[in-house]
GROMACS .gro file of C-alpha atoms in nm:
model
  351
    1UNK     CA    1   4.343   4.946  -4.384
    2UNK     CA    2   4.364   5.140  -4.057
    3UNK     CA    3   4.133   4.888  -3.826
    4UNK     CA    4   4.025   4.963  -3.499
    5UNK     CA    5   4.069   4.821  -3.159
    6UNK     CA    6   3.831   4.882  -2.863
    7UNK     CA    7   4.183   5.083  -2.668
    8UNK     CA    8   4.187   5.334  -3.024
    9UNK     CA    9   3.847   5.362  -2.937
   10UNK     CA   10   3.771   5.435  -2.571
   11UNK     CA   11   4.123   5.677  -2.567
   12UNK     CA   12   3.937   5.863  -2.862
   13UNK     CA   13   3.589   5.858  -2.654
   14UNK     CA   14   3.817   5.999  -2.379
   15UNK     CA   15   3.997   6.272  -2.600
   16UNK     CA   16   3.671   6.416  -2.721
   17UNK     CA   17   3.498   6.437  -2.386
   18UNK     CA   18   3.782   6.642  -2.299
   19UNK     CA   19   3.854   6.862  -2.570
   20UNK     CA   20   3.438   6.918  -2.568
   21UNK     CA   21   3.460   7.024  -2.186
   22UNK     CA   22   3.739   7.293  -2.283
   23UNK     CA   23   3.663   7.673  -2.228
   24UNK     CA   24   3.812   7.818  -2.602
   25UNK     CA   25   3.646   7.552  -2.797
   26UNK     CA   26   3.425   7.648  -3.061
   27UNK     CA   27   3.036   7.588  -2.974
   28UNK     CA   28   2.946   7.399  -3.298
   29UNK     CA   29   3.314   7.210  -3.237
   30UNK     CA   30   3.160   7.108  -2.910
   31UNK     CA   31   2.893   6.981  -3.009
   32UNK     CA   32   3.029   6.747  -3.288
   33UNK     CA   33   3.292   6.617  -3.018
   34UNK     CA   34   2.972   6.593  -2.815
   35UNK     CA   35   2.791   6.393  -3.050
   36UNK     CA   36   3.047   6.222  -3.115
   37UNK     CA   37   3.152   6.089  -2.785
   38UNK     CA   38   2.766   5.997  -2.696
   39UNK     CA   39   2.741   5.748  -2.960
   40UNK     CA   40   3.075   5.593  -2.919
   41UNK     CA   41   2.952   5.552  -2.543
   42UNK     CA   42   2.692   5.308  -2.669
   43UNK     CA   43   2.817   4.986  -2.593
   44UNK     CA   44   2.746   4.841  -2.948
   45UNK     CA   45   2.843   5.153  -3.129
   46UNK     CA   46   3.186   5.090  -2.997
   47UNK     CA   47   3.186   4.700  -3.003
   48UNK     CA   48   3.059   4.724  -3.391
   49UNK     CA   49   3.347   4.992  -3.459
   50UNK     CA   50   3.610   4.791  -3.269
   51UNK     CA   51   3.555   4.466  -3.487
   52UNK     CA   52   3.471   4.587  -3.791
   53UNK     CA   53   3.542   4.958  -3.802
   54UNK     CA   54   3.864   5.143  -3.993
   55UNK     CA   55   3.982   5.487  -3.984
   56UNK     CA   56   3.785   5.534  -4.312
   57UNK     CA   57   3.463   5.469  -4.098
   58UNK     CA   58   3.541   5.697  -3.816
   59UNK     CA   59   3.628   5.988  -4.114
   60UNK     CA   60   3.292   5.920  -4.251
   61UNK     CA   61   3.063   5.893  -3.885
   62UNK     CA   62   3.217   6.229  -3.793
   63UNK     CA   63   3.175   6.404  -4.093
   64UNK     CA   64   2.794   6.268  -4.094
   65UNK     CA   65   2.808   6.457  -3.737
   66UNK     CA   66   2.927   6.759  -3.844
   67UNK     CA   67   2.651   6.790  -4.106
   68UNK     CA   68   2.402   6.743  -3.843
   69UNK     CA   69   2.517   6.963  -3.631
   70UNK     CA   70   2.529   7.241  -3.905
   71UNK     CA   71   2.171   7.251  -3.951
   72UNK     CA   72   2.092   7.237  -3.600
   73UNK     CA   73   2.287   7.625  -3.575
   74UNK     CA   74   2.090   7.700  -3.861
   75UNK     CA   75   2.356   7.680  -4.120
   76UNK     CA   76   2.146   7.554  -4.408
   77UNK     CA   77   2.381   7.708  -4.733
   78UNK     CA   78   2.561   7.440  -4.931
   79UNK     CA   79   2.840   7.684  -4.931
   80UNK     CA   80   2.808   7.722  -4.550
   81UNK     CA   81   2.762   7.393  -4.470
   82UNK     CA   82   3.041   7.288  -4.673
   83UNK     CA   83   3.311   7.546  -4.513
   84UNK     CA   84   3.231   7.449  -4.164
   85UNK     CA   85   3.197   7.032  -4.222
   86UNK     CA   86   3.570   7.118  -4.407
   87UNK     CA   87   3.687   7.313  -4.062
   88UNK     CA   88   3.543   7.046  -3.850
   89UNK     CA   89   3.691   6.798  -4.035
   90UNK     CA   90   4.066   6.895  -4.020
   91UNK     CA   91   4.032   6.982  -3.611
   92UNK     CA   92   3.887   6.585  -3.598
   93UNK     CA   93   4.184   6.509  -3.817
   94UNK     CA   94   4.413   6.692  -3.577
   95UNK     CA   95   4.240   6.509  -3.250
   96UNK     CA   96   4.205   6.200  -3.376
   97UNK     CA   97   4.635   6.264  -3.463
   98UNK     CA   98   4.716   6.332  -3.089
   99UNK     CA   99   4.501   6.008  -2.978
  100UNK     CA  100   4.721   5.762  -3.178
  101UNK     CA  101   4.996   5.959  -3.120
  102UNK     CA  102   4.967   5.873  -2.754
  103UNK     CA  103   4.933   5.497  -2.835
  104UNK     CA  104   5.144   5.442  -3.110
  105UNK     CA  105   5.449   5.281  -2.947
  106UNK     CA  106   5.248   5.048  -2.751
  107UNK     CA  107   5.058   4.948  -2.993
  108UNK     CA  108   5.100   4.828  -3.362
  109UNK     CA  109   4.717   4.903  -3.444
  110UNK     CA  110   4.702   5.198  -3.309
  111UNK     CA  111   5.080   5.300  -3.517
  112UNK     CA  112   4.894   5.170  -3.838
  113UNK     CA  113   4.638   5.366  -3.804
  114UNK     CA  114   4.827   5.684  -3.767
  115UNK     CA  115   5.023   5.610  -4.075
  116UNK     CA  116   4.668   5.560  -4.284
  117UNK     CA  117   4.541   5.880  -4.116
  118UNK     CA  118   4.765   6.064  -4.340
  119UNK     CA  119   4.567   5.985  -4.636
  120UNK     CA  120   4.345   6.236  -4.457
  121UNK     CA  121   4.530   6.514  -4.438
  122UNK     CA  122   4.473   6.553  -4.829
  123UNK     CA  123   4.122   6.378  -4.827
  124UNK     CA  124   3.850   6.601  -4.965
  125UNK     CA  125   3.622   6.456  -4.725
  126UNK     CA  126   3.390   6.781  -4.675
  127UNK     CA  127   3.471   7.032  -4.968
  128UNK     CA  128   3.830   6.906  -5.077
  129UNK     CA  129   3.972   6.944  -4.792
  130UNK     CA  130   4.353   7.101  -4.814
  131UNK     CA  131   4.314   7.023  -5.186
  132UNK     CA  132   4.138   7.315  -5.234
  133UNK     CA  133   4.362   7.620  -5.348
  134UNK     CA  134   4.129   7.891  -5.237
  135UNK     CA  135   3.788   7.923  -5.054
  136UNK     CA  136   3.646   8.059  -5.374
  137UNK     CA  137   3.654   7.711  -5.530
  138UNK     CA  138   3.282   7.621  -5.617
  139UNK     CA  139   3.098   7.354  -5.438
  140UNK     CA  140   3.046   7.138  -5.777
  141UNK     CA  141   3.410   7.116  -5.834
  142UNK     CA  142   3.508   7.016  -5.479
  143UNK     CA  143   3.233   6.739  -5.506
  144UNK     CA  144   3.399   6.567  -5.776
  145UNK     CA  145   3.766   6.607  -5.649
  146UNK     CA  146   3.601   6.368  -5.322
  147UNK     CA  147   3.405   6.127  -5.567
  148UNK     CA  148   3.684   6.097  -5.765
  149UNK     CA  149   3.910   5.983  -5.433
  150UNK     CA  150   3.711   5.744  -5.319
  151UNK     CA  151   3.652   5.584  -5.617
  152UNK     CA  152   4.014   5.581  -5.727
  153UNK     CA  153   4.046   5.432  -5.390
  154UNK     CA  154   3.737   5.174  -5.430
  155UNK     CA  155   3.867   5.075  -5.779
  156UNK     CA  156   4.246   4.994  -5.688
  157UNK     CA  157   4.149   4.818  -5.369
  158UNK     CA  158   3.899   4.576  -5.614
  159UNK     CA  159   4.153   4.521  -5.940
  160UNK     CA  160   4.426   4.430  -5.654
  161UNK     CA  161   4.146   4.181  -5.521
  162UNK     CA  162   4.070   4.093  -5.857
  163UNK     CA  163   4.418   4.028  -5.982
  164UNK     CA  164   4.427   3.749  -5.657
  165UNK     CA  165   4.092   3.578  -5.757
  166UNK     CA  166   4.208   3.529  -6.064
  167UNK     CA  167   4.522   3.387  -5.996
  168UNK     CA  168   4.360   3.149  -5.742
  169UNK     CA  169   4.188   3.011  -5.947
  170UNK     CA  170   4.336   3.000  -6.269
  171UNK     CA  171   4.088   3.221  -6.464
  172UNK     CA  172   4.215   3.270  -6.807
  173UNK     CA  173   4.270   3.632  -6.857
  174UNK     CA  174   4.047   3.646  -7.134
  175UNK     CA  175   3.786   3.500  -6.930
  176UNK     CA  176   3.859   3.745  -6.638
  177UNK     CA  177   3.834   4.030  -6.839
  178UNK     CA  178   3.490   3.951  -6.947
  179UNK     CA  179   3.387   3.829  -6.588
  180UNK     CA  180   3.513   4.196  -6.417
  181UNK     CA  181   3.359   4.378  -6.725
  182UNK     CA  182   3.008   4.210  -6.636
  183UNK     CA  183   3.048   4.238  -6.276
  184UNK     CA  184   3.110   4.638  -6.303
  185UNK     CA  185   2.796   4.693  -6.474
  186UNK     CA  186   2.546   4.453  -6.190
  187UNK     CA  187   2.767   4.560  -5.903
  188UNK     CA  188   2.659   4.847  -5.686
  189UNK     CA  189   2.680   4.939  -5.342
  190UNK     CA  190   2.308   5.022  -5.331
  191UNK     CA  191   2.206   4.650  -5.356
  192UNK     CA  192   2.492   4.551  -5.137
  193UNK     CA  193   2.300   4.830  -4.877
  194UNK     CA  194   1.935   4.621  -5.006
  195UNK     CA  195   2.169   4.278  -4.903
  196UNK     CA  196   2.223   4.419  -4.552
  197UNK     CA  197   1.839   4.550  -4.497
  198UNK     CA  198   1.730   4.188  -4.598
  199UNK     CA  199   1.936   4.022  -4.394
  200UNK     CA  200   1.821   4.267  -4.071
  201UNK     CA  201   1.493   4.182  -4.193
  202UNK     CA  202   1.526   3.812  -4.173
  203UNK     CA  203   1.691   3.858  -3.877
  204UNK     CA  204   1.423   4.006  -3.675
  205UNK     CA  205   1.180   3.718  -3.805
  206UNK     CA  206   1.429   3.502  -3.623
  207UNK     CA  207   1.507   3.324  -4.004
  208UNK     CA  208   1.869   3.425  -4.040
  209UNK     CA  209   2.064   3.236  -4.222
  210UNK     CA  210   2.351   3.333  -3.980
  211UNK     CA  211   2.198   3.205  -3.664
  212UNK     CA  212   1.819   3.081  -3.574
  213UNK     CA  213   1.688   3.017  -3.238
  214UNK     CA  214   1.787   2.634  -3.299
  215UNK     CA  215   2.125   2.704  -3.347
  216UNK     CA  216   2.194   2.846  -2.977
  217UNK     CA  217   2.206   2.651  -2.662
  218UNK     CA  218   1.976   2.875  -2.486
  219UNK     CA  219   1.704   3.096  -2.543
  220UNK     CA  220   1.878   3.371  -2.355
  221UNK     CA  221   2.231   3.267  -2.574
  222UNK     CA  222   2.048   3.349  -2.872
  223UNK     CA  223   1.864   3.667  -2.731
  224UNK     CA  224   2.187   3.801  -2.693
  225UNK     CA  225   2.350   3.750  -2.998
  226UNK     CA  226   2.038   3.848  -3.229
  227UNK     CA  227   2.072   4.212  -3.002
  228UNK     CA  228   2.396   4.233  -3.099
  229UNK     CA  229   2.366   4.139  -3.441
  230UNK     CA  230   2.108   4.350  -3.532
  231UNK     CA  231   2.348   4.652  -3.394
  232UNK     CA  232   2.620   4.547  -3.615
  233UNK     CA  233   2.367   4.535  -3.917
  234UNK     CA  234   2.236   4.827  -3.818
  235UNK     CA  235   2.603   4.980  -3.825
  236UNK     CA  236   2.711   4.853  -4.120
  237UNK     CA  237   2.381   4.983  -4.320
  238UNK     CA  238   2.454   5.336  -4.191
  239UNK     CA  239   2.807   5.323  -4.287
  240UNK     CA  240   2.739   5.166  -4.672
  241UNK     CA  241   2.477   5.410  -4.743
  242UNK     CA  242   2.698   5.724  -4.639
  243UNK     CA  243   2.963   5.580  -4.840
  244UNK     CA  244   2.734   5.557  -5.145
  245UNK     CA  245   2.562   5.942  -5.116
  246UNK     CA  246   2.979   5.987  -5.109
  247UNK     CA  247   2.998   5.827  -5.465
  248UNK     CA  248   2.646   5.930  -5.653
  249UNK     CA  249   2.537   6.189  -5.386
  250UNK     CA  250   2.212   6.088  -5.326
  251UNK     CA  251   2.115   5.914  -5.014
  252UNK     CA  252   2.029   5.537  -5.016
  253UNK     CA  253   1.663   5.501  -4.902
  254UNK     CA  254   1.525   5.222  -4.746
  255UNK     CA  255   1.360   5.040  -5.086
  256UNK     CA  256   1.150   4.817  -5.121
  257UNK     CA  257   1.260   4.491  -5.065
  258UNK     CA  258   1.136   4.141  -5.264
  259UNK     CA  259   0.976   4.004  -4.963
  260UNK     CA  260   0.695   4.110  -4.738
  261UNK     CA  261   0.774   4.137  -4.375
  262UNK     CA  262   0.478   3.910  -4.258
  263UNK     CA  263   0.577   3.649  -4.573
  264UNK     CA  264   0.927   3.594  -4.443
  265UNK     CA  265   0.780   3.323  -4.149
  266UNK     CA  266   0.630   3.112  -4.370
  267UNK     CA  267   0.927   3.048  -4.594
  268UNK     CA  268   1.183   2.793  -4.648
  269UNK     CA  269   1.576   2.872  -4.618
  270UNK     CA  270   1.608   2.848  -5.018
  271UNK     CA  271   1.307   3.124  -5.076
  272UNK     CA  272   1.474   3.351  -4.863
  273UNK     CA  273   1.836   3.242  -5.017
  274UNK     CA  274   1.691   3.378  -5.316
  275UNK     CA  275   1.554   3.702  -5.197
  276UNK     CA  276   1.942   3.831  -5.167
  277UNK     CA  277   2.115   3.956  -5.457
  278UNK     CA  278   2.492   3.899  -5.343
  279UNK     CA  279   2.509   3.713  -5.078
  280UNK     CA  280   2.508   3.339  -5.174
  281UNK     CA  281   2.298   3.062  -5.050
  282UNK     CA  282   2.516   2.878  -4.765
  283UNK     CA  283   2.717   3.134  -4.706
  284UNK     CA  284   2.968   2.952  -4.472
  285UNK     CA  285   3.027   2.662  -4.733
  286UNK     CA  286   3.109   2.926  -5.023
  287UNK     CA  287   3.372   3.102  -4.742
  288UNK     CA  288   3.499   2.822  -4.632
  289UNK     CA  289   3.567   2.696  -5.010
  290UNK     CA  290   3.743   3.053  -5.061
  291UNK     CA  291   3.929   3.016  -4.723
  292UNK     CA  292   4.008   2.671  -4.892
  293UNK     CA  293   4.170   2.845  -5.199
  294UNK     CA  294   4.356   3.137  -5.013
  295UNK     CA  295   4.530   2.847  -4.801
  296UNK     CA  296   4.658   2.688  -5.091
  297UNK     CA  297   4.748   2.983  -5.365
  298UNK     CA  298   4.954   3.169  -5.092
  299UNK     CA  299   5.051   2.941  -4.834
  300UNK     CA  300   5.044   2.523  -4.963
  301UNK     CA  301   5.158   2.626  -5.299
  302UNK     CA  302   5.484   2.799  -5.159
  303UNK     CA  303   5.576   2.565  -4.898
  304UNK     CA  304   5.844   2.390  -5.180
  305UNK     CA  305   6.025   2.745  -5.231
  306UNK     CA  306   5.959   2.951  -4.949
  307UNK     CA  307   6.258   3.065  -4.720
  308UNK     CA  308   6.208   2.841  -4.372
  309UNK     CA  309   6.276   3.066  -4.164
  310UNK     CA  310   5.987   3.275  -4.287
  311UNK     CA  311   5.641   3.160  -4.126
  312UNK     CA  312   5.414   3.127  -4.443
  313UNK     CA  313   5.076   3.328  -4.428
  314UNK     CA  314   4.801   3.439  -4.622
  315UNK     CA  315   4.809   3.756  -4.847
  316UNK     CA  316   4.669   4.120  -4.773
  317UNK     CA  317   4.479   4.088  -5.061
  318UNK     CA  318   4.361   3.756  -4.945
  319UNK     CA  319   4.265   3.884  -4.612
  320UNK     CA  320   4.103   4.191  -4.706
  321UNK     CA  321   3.858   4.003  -4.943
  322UNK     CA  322   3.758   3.704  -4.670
  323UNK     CA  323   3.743   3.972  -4.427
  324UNK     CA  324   3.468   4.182  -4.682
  325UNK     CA  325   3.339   3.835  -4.758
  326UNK     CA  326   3.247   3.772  -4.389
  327UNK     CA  327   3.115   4.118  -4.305
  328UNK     CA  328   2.840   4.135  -4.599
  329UNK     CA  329   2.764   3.736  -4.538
  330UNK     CA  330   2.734   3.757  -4.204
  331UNK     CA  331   2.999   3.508  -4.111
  332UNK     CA  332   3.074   3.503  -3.722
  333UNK     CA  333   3.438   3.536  -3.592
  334UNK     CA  334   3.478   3.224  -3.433
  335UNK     CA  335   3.309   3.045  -3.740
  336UNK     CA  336   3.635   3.213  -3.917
  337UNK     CA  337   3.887   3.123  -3.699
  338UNK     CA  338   3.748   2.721  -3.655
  339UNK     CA  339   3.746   2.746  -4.034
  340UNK     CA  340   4.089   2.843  -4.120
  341UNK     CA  341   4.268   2.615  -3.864
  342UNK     CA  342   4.041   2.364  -3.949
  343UNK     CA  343   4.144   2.369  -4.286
  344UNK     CA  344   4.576   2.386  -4.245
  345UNK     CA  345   4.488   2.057  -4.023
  346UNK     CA  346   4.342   1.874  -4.262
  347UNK     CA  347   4.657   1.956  -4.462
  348UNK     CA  348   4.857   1.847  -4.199
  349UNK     CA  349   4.687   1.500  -4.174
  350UNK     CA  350   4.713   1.423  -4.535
  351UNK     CA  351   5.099   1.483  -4.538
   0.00000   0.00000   0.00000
């Protein structure tokens, strides 16, 4: 899915300081690099991206940029504004090329990356990008040639999820039909956004469900982590709510959440469980039961007629879901990794 690594990251940091500090480039273009490269030098920014970020992500911060930077040179027009994101856009594209470029053969992330950076060449991030077939092409139209990308995009990436889940564990394809039917009309990426502002919320009252002062060794320990965690939430929020103005093009405001700021103290672990629309009441159990049933569909249950000189691992559609799964429920890395070896050793033992 394009990931990141914290060497794609710093080399692109590098590459836009010094494309900003050339003498031909454009002054709005030098500003977005600008911009650009000041929030990637923010420790977290970069640490968030690094872990959790994909090429889709950086696409989406620098386009964000670019709009930002259009109204502060007092381009204001839809029209306008859309032309110049759409320029913007493709030079990115172009920078962001020559970065991986450079780190392509040393590096299988970085050669990944370059490969799903292609998708952009087409993508009508801005106004429709090199989709369009003239510049007279009306602002309406070029909106729903992105919508309907992403989407397409969203909506492959979930039936091929989907498809897994119910193979895993044996849902009746009646039965699945009617469970994906029901699901596409509760879920929304606006109260997966509400999910994410709770759980900062809790957070900050020290009542995370992910970590409490308790929990840490230290006082300091757990200082650092709730910094750091509140950056990533912080990230993530940003990110979900640009990607839903994408898909409905509104902007995702803050809401009003169930519970009062000043309430959240005095409340027991199930009150605030059931505060959160998505993510399920002890988290870590329900991953590690899915981590449970991704070991056996595509790794146990293959062991009889696999080829044995092919190591057996999960699938991509198996790791793409537990890796959405541990974002949006908060699930720390090392909690991931203890789980999953955790679990092959207990199948070890019992052969």
């Amino acid at each position: 899915n394009g990931g990141m690594t914290s060497n794609i990251i710093k080399a692109l940091q590098q590459q836009l300081k010094t494309s900003a500090g050339s003498s031909s480039v454009h002054p709005i273009t030098k500003d977005c690099y600008l911009e650009m490269y000041g929030y990637l030098r923010v420790k977290e920014h970069s640490e968030t991206l690094a872990e959790h970020g994909t090429i889709g992500d950086i696409m989406e911060l620098f386009t964000d940029t670019a709009r930002t930077i259009c109204h502060r040179h007092g381009i204001t027009t839809n029209e306008a504004i859309i032309r110049t994101v759409d320029s913007q856009v493709d030079g990115f594209v172009k920078l962001f090329r020559s970065t991986l470029q450079t780190r392509a053969q040393a590096s299988r992330e970085a050669g990944l990356a370059l490969l799903k950076l292609d998708d952009y060449q087409t993508a009508p991030f801005a106004s429709g990008g090199r989709m369009r077939s003239n510049s007279e092409l009306s602002s309406a139209r070029n909106s729903a040639q992105r919508q309907s990308l992403i989407l397409d995009n969203a909506a492959t990436e979930s039936k091929l999820i989907s498809n897994w889940l119910k193979d895993a564990f044996n849902v009746p394809d009646s039965e699945h039909r009617q469970l994906v039917a029901e699901l596409k009309n509760e879920v929304n990426q606006e109260t997966a956004t509400y999910d994410l502002r709770m759980c900062l919320l809790v957070l900050k009252k020290d009542q995370s469900f992910a970590g409490k002062p308790e929990n840490f060794r230290t006082p300091h320990a757990y200082s650092i982590w709730k910094e750091r965690e509140i950056t990533s939430l912080e990230q993530l929020i940003h990110t979900y709510a640009m990607r839903q103005s994408y898909m409905s093009g509104e902007q995702i405001g803050a809401g009003r959440l169930k519970l009062e700021a000043s309430a959240i103290e005095s409340m027991g672990d199930e009150e605030i469980a059931a505060a959160f629309e998505y993510i399920p009441a002890k988290a870590a159990q329900h991953y590690r039961m899915l981590v449970y049933k991704a070991i056996t569909h595509d790794i146990v249950d293959r062991i009889d007629t696999a080829n044995p000189a092919t190591p057996l691992q999960l699938s991509n559609r198996a790791k793409d879901l537990l890796k959405q799964l541990s974002i949006a429920w908060r699930i720390s890395a090392s909690y991931r990794e203890t789980c999953y070896l955790d679990i092959i050793n207990d199948y070890y033992e019992q052969d």
